[in-house]
Amino acid sequence: MASAMFSTPCSVRPVKGLDCQSYAGLRLNTDLKLNTSVSIKSKKDGQSSRRLFIARASEKREEYLQKLGRSNEEHEAAVAAGNVPEAPPIPPTPAAPAGTPVVSSLPLNRRPRRNRRTYVMRASFQETTLSPANFVYPLFIHEGEEDTPIGAMPGCYRLGWRHGLIEEVSKARDVGVNSIVLFPKIPDALKTPTGDEAYNDNGLVPRTIRLLKDKYPDLVIYTDVALDPYSSDGHDGIVREDGVIMNDETVHQLCKQAVSQARAGADVVSPSDMMDGRIGAIRAALDAEGFQHVSIMSYTAKYASSFYGPFREALDSNPRFGDKKTYQMNPANYREALVELQADEAEGADILLVKPGLPYLDVIRLLRDKSPLPIAAYQVSGEYSMIKAGGVLKMIDEEKVMMESLMCLRRAGSDIILTYFALQAARCLCGEKR
């Protein structure tokens, strides 16, 4: 009995009990799952039985494929004379299950499902793609040699800058992630109200940059420009005695921090502080020191979000008092992002970032539509930890939700994504098992 032959690859898992050698046109891989067994009720005894869907190759398959040793001209002459070679028959129309109502076809000129009919067609028309090259991997570092797990962020560690960090970067590069951003855990003894350790050329971050560039010269290193890891007050800027965050004085410190990082070999400095005017001031400071080649990724729309909790545990950088609402944006505001965008563009930013990511897809799209610059999204610690927790509790499929969330950030308009899932997601994209 003949059956349909597939003209495109069909990716299905092997079915236990089937002789895969007798099934033509099926190329097996493990990328897609197909449940080939359905449960039906027997009308006679009410017992469940299993029925397999089987696609058998034509018994005459070899005859169809056999070469006859004729020239092209001889084949054409034979067809012109009416001797058309045999090919597989037109496949039968698949039967609907018993009880399906018989209805007239709806008078639809446009049926969007036609373009979703097969895996190959869906892949052909996919509008958004996801690649390891889209990821920037945030990595926490500290002075010690031991990697310390971060309780609120399963799978993340404070990495020893000379050992664990090198190993983690190597793993990421193996699956195509060649961009990282560094976040330091600074010893309390080095923290001061003015955050002077931020621009120590022999501090943790500059030392780490030099080590990484010596080991991996082509690694793209982003750095965080802000005072909170270095501040005894835990704020992104210098705090006046009345609790006010001092803007211009903080910007002065940030310029020195950015220059120190560039001197060590940073490729992209990333001001996350949300002080007014800092992009222009940092650009001028970098250029004055000969670092015209160093890019600036501005945290353009950084919201005063509750999704940052696990991150602050990782760096032990919670504010000693108050909150960050006088410099980070109000989560209720949308149009205000345009004010920040226009300022950052005018001051010389090279990349514009939105933080957090998934709860602010509308803001990502706003920046994408209004600016020709590359857009970054930060899938923050709270987003990461919620997906991890849901996976552990079996409430969601962690891997599928992870990949969907990253695809949504791309679809909204982000060119790059800062994500703690970078290594795990890249392994999925490369076909590796977790």
Protein backbone atom coordinates (compact mmCIF):
# COMPACT_ATOMS: atom_id res chain seq x y z
CA MET A 1 0.00 0.00 0.00
CA ALA A 2 1.43 3.36 -1.01
CA SER A 3 1.55 6.46 1.16
CA ALA A 4 2.56 10.08 0.84
CA MET A 5 6.22 10.92 0.42
CA PHE A 6 7.60 14.00 2.18
CA SER A 7 9.32 16.59 0.01
CA THR A 8 10.77 18.41 3.04
CA PRO A 9 12.51 17.06 6.13
CA CYS A 10 10.14 16.03 8.89
CA SER A 11 11.73 16.12 12.34
CA VAL A 12 10.22 13.64 14.77
CA ARG A 13 11.49 11.55 17.62
CA PRO A 14 11.99 7.84 17.02
CA VAL A 15 8.98 5.82 18.11
CA LYS A 16 9.69 2.81 20.28
CA GLY A 17 8.82 -0.36 18.46
CA LEU A 18 9.01 1.06 14.95
CA ASP A 19 11.60 -0.01 12.38
CA CYS A 20 12.86 3.39 11.30
CA GLN A 21 14.61 1.91 8.26
CA SER A 22 11.23 1.25 6.63
CA TYR A 23 9.98 4.82 6.87
CA ALA A 24 11.11 6.97 3.96
CA GLY A 25 11.28 10.70 3.95
CA LEU A 26 11.60 11.01 7.73
CA ARG A 27 14.84 12.47 9.04
CA LEU A 28 15.06 11.90 12.76
CA ASN A 29 16.38 14.36 15.29
CA THR A 30 15.53 15.29 18.86
CA ASP A 31 14.56 18.90 18.33
CA LEU A 32 10.82 18.36 18.10
CA LYS A 33 8.43 16.08 19.95
CA LEU A 34 5.61 14.28 18.19
CA ASN A 35 3.15 12.21 20.14
CA THR A 36 2.45 9.42 17.68
CA SER A 37 0.12 7.49 19.94
CA VAL A 38 -3.46 8.42 20.75
CA SER A 39 -5.84 6.88 23.26
CA ILE A 40 -9.31 5.87 22.04
CA LYS A 41 -12.26 4.20 23.76
CA SER A 42 -13.49 0.92 22.41
CA LYS A 43 -17.27 0.93 21.92
CA LYS A 44 -17.41 -2.80 22.63
CA ASP A 45 -15.87 -3.03 26.07
CA GLY A 46 -15.10 0.55 27.10
CA GLN A 47 -11.43 -0.29 27.50
CA SER A 48 -8.71 2.12 26.40
CA SER A 49 -6.47 1.07 23.56
CA ARG A 50 -3.50 2.66 21.82
CA ARG A 51 -3.40 3.48 18.13
CA LEU A 52 -0.22 4.44 16.32
CA PHE A 53 -0.10 6.93 13.49
CA ILE A 54 2.21 5.39 10.91
CA ALA A 55 3.49 6.85 7.65
CA ARG A 56 4.62 3.98 5.46
CA ALA A 57 6.81 4.42 2.43
CA SER A 58 5.58 3.16 -0.91
CA GLU A 59 6.45 -0.47 -1.54
CA LYS A 60 7.60 0.60 -5.01
CA ARG A 61 9.92 3.26 -3.67
CA GLU A 62 13.05 1.70 -5.13
CA GLU A 63 11.43 1.48 -8.56
CA TYR A 64 10.61 5.19 -8.50
CA LEU A 65 14.18 6.07 -7.60
CA GLN A 66 15.96 3.60 -9.89
CA LYS A 67 18.14 5.08 -12.63
CA LEU A 68 17.53 3.68 -16.11
CA GLY A 69 20.79 4.74 -17.72
CA ARG A 70 19.12 6.90 -20.38
CA SER A 71 20.23 10.33 -21.55
CA ASN A 72 18.19 13.46 -20.82
CA GLU A 73 17.15 13.55 -24.49
CA GLU A 74 15.87 9.97 -24.35
CA HIS A 75 13.82 10.74 -21.24
CA GLU A 76 12.31 13.81 -22.85
CA ALA A 77 11.47 11.86 -26.01
CA ALA A 78 9.80 9.13 -23.95
CA VAL A 79 7.62 11.63 -22.09
CA ALA A 80 6.70 13.39 -25.35
CA ALA A 81 5.64 10.00 -26.75
CA GLY A 82 3.32 9.47 -23.80
CA ASN A 83 5.55 7.11 -21.83
CA VAL A 84 5.43 9.04 -18.55
CA PRO A 85 7.50 7.42 -15.77
CA GLU A 86 5.64 6.21 -12.73
CA ALA A 87 5.64 8.31 -9.56
CA PRO A 88 3.94 7.89 -6.19
CA PRO A 89 0.17 8.32 -6.38
CA ILE A 90 -1.71 11.34 -5.07
CA PRO A 91 -1.98 10.84 -1.31
CA PRO A 92 -5.44 10.09 0.05
CA THR A 93 -7.31 12.74 2.00
CA PRO A 94 -6.81 12.10 5.74
CA ALA A 95 -10.00 10.93 7.44
CA ALA A 96 -11.60 13.01 10.18
CA PRO A 97 -12.54 11.27 13.44
CA ALA A 98 -15.96 9.70 13.74
CA GLY A 99 -18.64 12.18 14.71
CA THR A 100 -17.03 15.16 13.00
CA PRO A 101 -19.82 17.36 11.59
CA VAL A 102 -19.99 17.77 7.82
CA VAL A 103 -19.97 21.48 7.02
CA SER A 104 -19.37 23.71 4.04
CA SER A 105 -16.00 25.45 3.88
CA LEU A 106 -16.01 28.96 5.25
CA PRO A 107 -15.74 31.56 2.44
CA LEU A 108 -12.31 32.83 3.54
CA ASN A 109 -9.85 34.37 1.11
CA ARG A 110 -7.25 34.71 3.85
CA ARG A 111 -6.41 31.80 6.12
CA PRO A 112 -3.37 32.74 8.27
CA ARG A 113 -2.97 29.13 9.40
CA ARG A 114 -1.70 28.18 5.95
CA ASN A 115 1.61 29.83 6.74
CA ARG A 116 1.87 27.91 10.03
CA ARG A 117 1.12 24.48 8.59
CA THR A 118 4.58 22.89 8.83
CA TYR A 119 7.72 23.44 10.87
CA VAL A 120 9.67 24.45 7.77
CA MET A 121 7.08 27.04 6.77
CA ARG A 122 6.92 28.47 10.29
CA ALA A 123 10.70 28.74 10.34
CA SER A 124 10.72 30.41 6.93
CA PHE A 125 8.32 33.15 8.02
CA GLN A 126 9.66 33.68 11.55
CA GLU A 127 10.01 37.42 12.09
CA THR A 128 12.28 37.39 15.13
CA THR A 129 15.37 35.31 15.73
CA LEU A 130 17.41 34.60 18.83
CA SER A 131 21.13 33.89 18.83
CA PRO A 132 23.89 33.61 21.45
CA ALA A 133 25.33 36.73 19.83
CA ASN A 134 22.33 38.64 21.22
CA PHE A 135 23.31 37.87 24.81
CA VAL A 136 25.46 39.81 27.26
CA TYR A 137 26.26 37.63 30.29
CA PRO A 138 26.20 39.45 33.67
CA LEU A 139 28.82 37.99 36.01
CA PHE A 140 29.35 38.73 39.70
CA ILE A 141 32.96 38.78 40.90
CA HIS A 142 34.69 39.02 44.27
CA GLU A 143 38.18 38.97 45.70
CA GLY A 144 38.09 35.39 46.97
CA GLU A 145 39.08 32.18 45.23
CA GLU A 146 35.95 30.21 46.06
CA ASP A 147 32.74 30.62 44.06
CA THR A 148 29.95 31.61 46.45
CA PRO A 149 26.37 30.65 45.52
CA ILE A 150 23.78 33.44 45.57
CA GLY A 151 20.78 32.19 47.50
CA ALA A 152 18.16 34.31 45.75
CA MET A 153 19.51 33.51 42.27
CA PRO A 154 19.75 29.72 41.79
CA GLY A 155 22.62 28.81 39.48
CA CYS A 156 24.42 32.15 39.92
CA TYR A 157 27.59 32.71 41.93
CA ARG A 158 29.98 35.35 43.10
CA LEU A 159 32.93 34.13 41.07
CA GLY A 160 36.53 34.27 42.11
CA TRP A 161 38.05 36.76 39.67
CA ARG A 162 41.14 34.67 38.89
CA HIS A 163 39.58 31.21 38.71
CA GLY A 164 35.81 30.75 38.62
CA LEU A 165 35.33 33.74 36.36
CA ILE A 166 37.80 32.45 33.78
CA GLU A 167 36.06 29.07 33.74
CA GLU A 168 32.59 30.62 33.36
CA VAL A 169 33.70 32.87 30.51
CA SER A 170 35.26 29.87 28.78
CA LYS A 171 31.96 27.96 29.02
CA ALA A 172 30.06 30.92 27.59
CA ARG A 173 32.46 31.35 24.69
CA ASP A 174 32.12 27.67 23.82
CA VAL A 175 28.45 28.26 22.96
CA GLY A 176 28.85 31.61 21.23
CA VAL A 177 28.39 34.09 24.09
CA ASN A 178 31.36 36.44 23.77
CA SER A 179 30.05 39.49 25.63
CA ILE A 180 29.97 39.86 29.42
CA VAL A 181 29.24 42.60 31.94
CA LEU A 182 31.03 42.68 35.30
CA PHE A 183 29.46 43.45 38.68
CA PRO A 184 31.84 43.52 41.67
CA LYS A 185 31.25 42.60 45.32
CA ILE A 186 33.49 45.14 47.06
CA PRO A 187 34.80 44.49 50.59
CA ASP A 188 33.04 46.68 53.17
CA ALA A 189 36.39 48.03 54.34
CA LEU A 190 36.87 49.73 50.95
CA LYS A 191 33.47 51.41 50.84
CA THR A 192 33.29 55.14 51.52
CA PRO A 193 30.64 57.87 51.23
CA THR A 194 32.26 59.15 48.01
CA GLY A 195 33.01 55.72 46.50
CA ASP A 196 36.65 56.47 45.71
CA GLU A 197 37.45 52.78 45.19
CA ALA A 198 35.39 52.97 41.98
CA TYR A 199 38.31 54.58 40.13
CA ASN A 200 41.20 52.69 41.71
CA ASP A 201 43.24 51.48 38.70
CA ASN A 202 44.28 48.44 40.71
CA GLY A 203 40.80 47.77 42.02
CA LEU A 204 38.83 44.57 41.49
CA VAL A 205 37.19 45.54 38.19
CA PRO A 206 40.28 46.96 36.41
CA ARG A 207 42.37 43.96 37.51
CA THR A 208 39.69 41.60 36.24
CA ILE A 209 39.44 43.39 32.89
CA ARG A 210 43.19 43.16 32.37
CA LEU A 211 43.17 39.46 33.26
CA LEU A 212 40.30 38.69 30.88
CA LYS A 213 41.79 40.68 28.01
CA ASP A 214 45.10 38.88 28.47
CA LYS A 215 43.32 35.51 28.30
CA TYR A 216 40.63 36.36 25.71
CA PRO A 217 41.63 39.44 23.66
CA ASP A 218 38.45 39.33 21.54
CA LEU A 219 36.08 39.13 24.52
CA VAL A 220 33.72 42.13 24.62
CA ILE A 221 33.69 43.49 28.16
CA TYR A 222 30.93 45.78 29.41
CA THR A 223 31.36 47.47 32.78
CA ASP A 224 28.95 48.99 35.25
CA VAL A 225 29.48 52.69 35.99
CA ALA A 226 27.83 53.59 39.29
CA LEU A 227 28.88 54.17 42.89
CA ASP A 228 26.52 51.83 44.75
CA PRO A 229 28.93 48.84 45.00
CA TYR A 230 31.59 51.20 46.39
CA SER A 231 29.40 53.43 48.55
CA SER A 232 29.06 52.96 52.28
CA ASP A 233 25.54 54.34 51.83
CA GLY A 234 24.56 51.86 49.12
CA HIS A 235 23.34 54.56 46.74
CA ASP A 236 24.37 55.19 43.14
CA GLY A 237 25.63 58.65 44.06
CA ILE A 238 27.12 60.74 46.84
CA VAL A 239 24.59 61.32 49.63
CA ARG A 240 24.32 64.71 51.31
CA GLU A 241 23.66 64.83 55.06
CA ASP A 242 19.98 65.57 54.43
CA GLY A 243 19.65 62.43 52.26
CA VAL A 244 19.75 64.19 48.89
CA ILE A 245 21.72 62.39 46.16
CA MET A 246 24.19 64.94 44.77
CA ASN A 247 24.06 64.91 40.97
CA ASP A 248 27.01 66.88 39.58
CA GLU A 249 29.48 65.75 42.23
CA THR A 250 28.50 62.15 41.53
CA VAL A 251 29.00 62.66 37.78
CA HIS A 252 32.55 63.85 38.52
CA GLN A 253 33.27 60.54 40.26
CA LEU A 254 31.62 58.53 37.50
CA CYS A 255 33.84 60.12 34.86
CA LYS A 256 36.94 59.01 36.75
CA GLN A 257 35.46 55.52 37.13
CA ALA A 258 34.71 55.21 33.41
CA VAL A 259 38.21 56.37 32.44
CA SER A 260 39.78 53.87 34.84
CA GLN A 261 37.74 51.05 33.31
CA ALA A 262 38.61 52.14 29.77
CA ARG A 263 42.28 52.32 30.69
CA ALA A 264 42.11 48.68 31.83
CA GLY A 265 40.65 47.63 28.49
CA ALA A 266 36.84 47.85 28.81
CA ASP A 267 35.04 47.90 25.46
CA VAL A 268 31.76 49.41 26.67
CA VAL A 269 31.18 51.46 29.81
CA SER A 270 27.60 51.38 31.09
CA PRO A 271 26.41 54.18 33.37
CA SER A 272 23.55 52.73 35.41
CA ASP A 273 23.36 55.56 37.96
CA MET A 274 20.65 57.69 36.29
CA MET A 275 22.33 61.02 37.14
CA ASP A 276 21.45 63.90 34.82
CA GLY A 277 24.12 64.81 32.25
CA ARG A 278 26.41 61.89 32.96
CA ILE A 279 26.54 60.57 29.36
CA GLY A 280 27.90 63.80 27.93
CA ALA A 281 30.37 64.23 30.77
CA ILE A 282 31.64 60.64 30.47
CA ARG A 283 31.96 60.95 26.69
CA ALA A 284 34.04 64.09 27.09
CA ALA A 285 36.22 62.48 29.78
CA LEU A 286 36.86 59.38 27.66
CA ASP A 287 37.71 61.42 24.58
CA ALA A 288 40.06 63.68 26.54
CA GLU A 289 42.02 60.61 27.67
CA GLY A 290 42.24 59.13 24.18
CA PHE A 291 39.47 56.55 24.54
CA GLN A 292 37.34 57.66 21.59
CA HIS A 293 36.94 53.98 20.65
CA VAL A 294 35.23 53.03 23.92
CA SER A 295 31.44 52.84 23.64
CA ILE A 296 28.83 54.02 26.13
CA MET A 297 25.75 51.94 26.86
CA SER A 298 23.44 54.21 28.77
CA TYR A 299 20.85 52.88 31.19
CA THR A 300 18.38 55.21 29.49
CA ALA A 301 15.15 54.01 31.06
CA LYS A 302 16.06 52.44 34.39
CA TYR A 303 13.01 52.18 36.60
CA ALA A 304 12.82 52.19 40.40
CA SER A 305 11.72 48.58 40.29
CA SER A 306 11.05 45.92 42.89
CA PHE A 307 12.52 43.31 40.53
CA TYR A 308 16.09 44.15 41.59
CA GLY A 309 16.02 42.46 45.00
CA PRO A 310 18.12 39.36 44.26
CA PHE A 311 20.79 41.48 42.52
CA ARG A 312 21.29 43.65 45.58
CA GLU A 313 21.75 40.53 47.67
CA ALA A 314 24.39 39.34 45.21
CA LEU A 315 26.43 42.54 45.60
CA ASP A 316 25.43 43.35 49.18
CA SER A 317 24.55 46.81 47.89
CA ASN A 318 21.15 47.61 49.36
CA PRO A 319 20.72 51.30 50.24
CA ARG A 320 21.52 51.90 53.92
CA PHE A 321 18.46 54.14 54.07
CA GLY A 322 15.66 55.35 51.83
CA ASP A 323 15.16 54.26 48.24
CA LYS A 324 16.30 55.24 44.74
CA LYS A 325 13.15 56.93 43.53
CA THR A 326 14.69 60.41 43.25
CA TYR A 327 16.96 59.28 40.41
CA GLN A 328 15.49 56.10 38.95
CA MET A 329 12.27 56.40 36.92
CA ASN A 330 8.71 55.96 38.14
CA PRO A 331 7.33 52.57 36.91
CA ALA A 332 4.06 54.36 36.08
CA ASN A 333 5.74 56.60 33.49
CA TYR A 334 6.01 55.91 29.76
CA ARG A 335 6.51 59.26 28.01
CA GLU A 336 9.30 60.18 30.42
CA ALA A 337 11.48 57.56 28.70
CA LEU A 338 11.49 59.83 25.64
CA VAL A 339 13.01 62.64 27.69
CA GLU A 340 15.85 60.34 28.78
CA LEU A 341 16.25 58.99 25.24
CA GLN A 342 16.59 62.44 23.70
CA ALA A 343 19.14 63.50 26.30
CA ASP A 344 21.26 60.35 25.94
CA GLU A 345 21.25 60.54 22.15
CA ALA A 346 22.28 64.20 22.20
CA GLU A 347 25.05 63.53 24.73
CA GLY A 348 26.65 60.75 22.71
CA ALA A 349 25.32 57.40 23.93
CA ASP A 350 26.05 54.47 21.59
CA ILE A 351 23.53 51.99 23.03
CA LEU A 352 20.27 52.63 24.92
CA LEU A 353 19.15 50.22 27.64
CA VAL A 354 15.80 49.52 29.30
CA LYS A 355 15.73 47.95 32.77
CA PRO A 356 13.86 45.78 33.80
CA GLY A 357 13.00 43.89 30.64
CA LEU A 358 9.84 41.81 30.41
CA PRO A 359 7.54 44.11 32.46
CA TYR A 360 8.65 47.03 30.26
CA LEU A 361 8.22 45.67 26.73
CA ASP A 362 6.23 48.77 25.81
CA VAL A 363 9.18 50.99 26.71
CA ILE A 364 11.57 48.82 24.70
CA ARG A 365 9.29 49.19 21.69
CA LEU A 366 9.03 52.95 22.28
CA LEU A 367 12.81 53.36 22.21
CA ARG A 368 13.10 51.03 19.22
CA ASP A 369 10.59 53.10 17.24
CA LYS A 370 12.05 56.47 18.22
CA SER A 371 15.79 55.85 17.95
CA PRO A 372 18.15 54.43 15.30
CA LEU A 373 20.62 53.40 18.02
CA PRO A 374 20.97 49.80 19.21
CA ILE A 375 18.55 48.94 22.02
CA ALA A 376 19.48 46.75 24.99
CA ALA A 377 17.14 45.11 27.49
CA TYR A 378 18.15 43.89 30.94
CA GLN A 379 16.32 40.77 32.06
CA VAL A 380 16.92 41.48 35.71
CA SER A 381 17.49 39.24 38.71
CA GLY A 382 13.85 39.20 39.80
CA GLU A 383 12.72 38.04 36.36
CA TYR A 384 15.39 35.33 36.37
CA SER A 385 14.61 34.11 39.89
CA MET A 386 10.85 33.92 39.28
CA ILE A 387 11.36 31.67 36.26
CA LYS A 388 13.83 29.53 38.22
CA ALA A 389 11.43 29.23 41.17
CA GLY A 390 8.50 28.35 38.92
CA GLY A 391 10.58 25.66 37.27
CA VAL A 392 11.69 24.15 40.57
CA LEU A 393 8.07 24.02 41.76
CA LYS A 394 7.01 22.41 38.44
CA MET A 395 4.54 25.22 37.88
CA ILE A 396 6.08 26.03 34.50
CA ASP A 397 8.51 24.48 32.05
CA GLU A 398 11.62 26.48 32.95
CA GLU A 399 13.42 26.01 29.67
CA LYS A 400 10.44 26.89 27.47
CA VAL A 401 9.52 29.94 29.54
CA MET A 402 13.14 31.08 29.54
CA MET A 403 13.36 30.91 25.77
CA GLU A 404 9.95 32.52 25.27
CA SER A 405 10.82 35.41 27.57
CA LEU A 406 14.06 36.07 25.69
CA MET A 407 12.30 35.89 22.33
CA CYS A 408 9.71 38.40 23.58
CA LEU A 409 12.47 40.84 24.54
CA ARG A 410 13.89 40.50 21.04
CA ARG A 411 10.47 40.85 19.42
CA ALA A 412 9.80 44.05 21.34
CA GLY A 413 12.88 45.57 19.71
CA SER A 414 16.01 44.81 21.74
CA ASP A 415 19.19 44.09 19.82
CA ILE A 416 21.02 42.69 22.83
CA ILE A 417 19.79 41.23 26.11
CA LEU A 418 21.64 41.26 29.41
CA THR A 419 20.48 38.01 30.97
CA TYR A 420 21.62 35.59 33.65
CA PHE A 421 20.21 32.89 31.36
CA ALA A 422 22.87 33.64 28.72
CA LEU A 423 24.84 30.41 29.16
CA GLN A 424 21.80 28.18 29.66
CA ALA A 425 19.89 29.70 26.75
CA ALA A 426 22.89 29.56 24.43
CA ARG A 427 23.31 25.87 25.21
CA CYS A 428 19.68 25.33 24.27
CA LEU A 429 20.16 27.20 21.01
CA CYS A 430 23.24 25.11 20.27
CA GLY A 431 21.36 21.88 20.95
CA GLU A 432 23.20 20.97 24.15
CA LYS A 433 21.46 19.38 27.08
CA ARG A 434 21.35 21.29 30.34
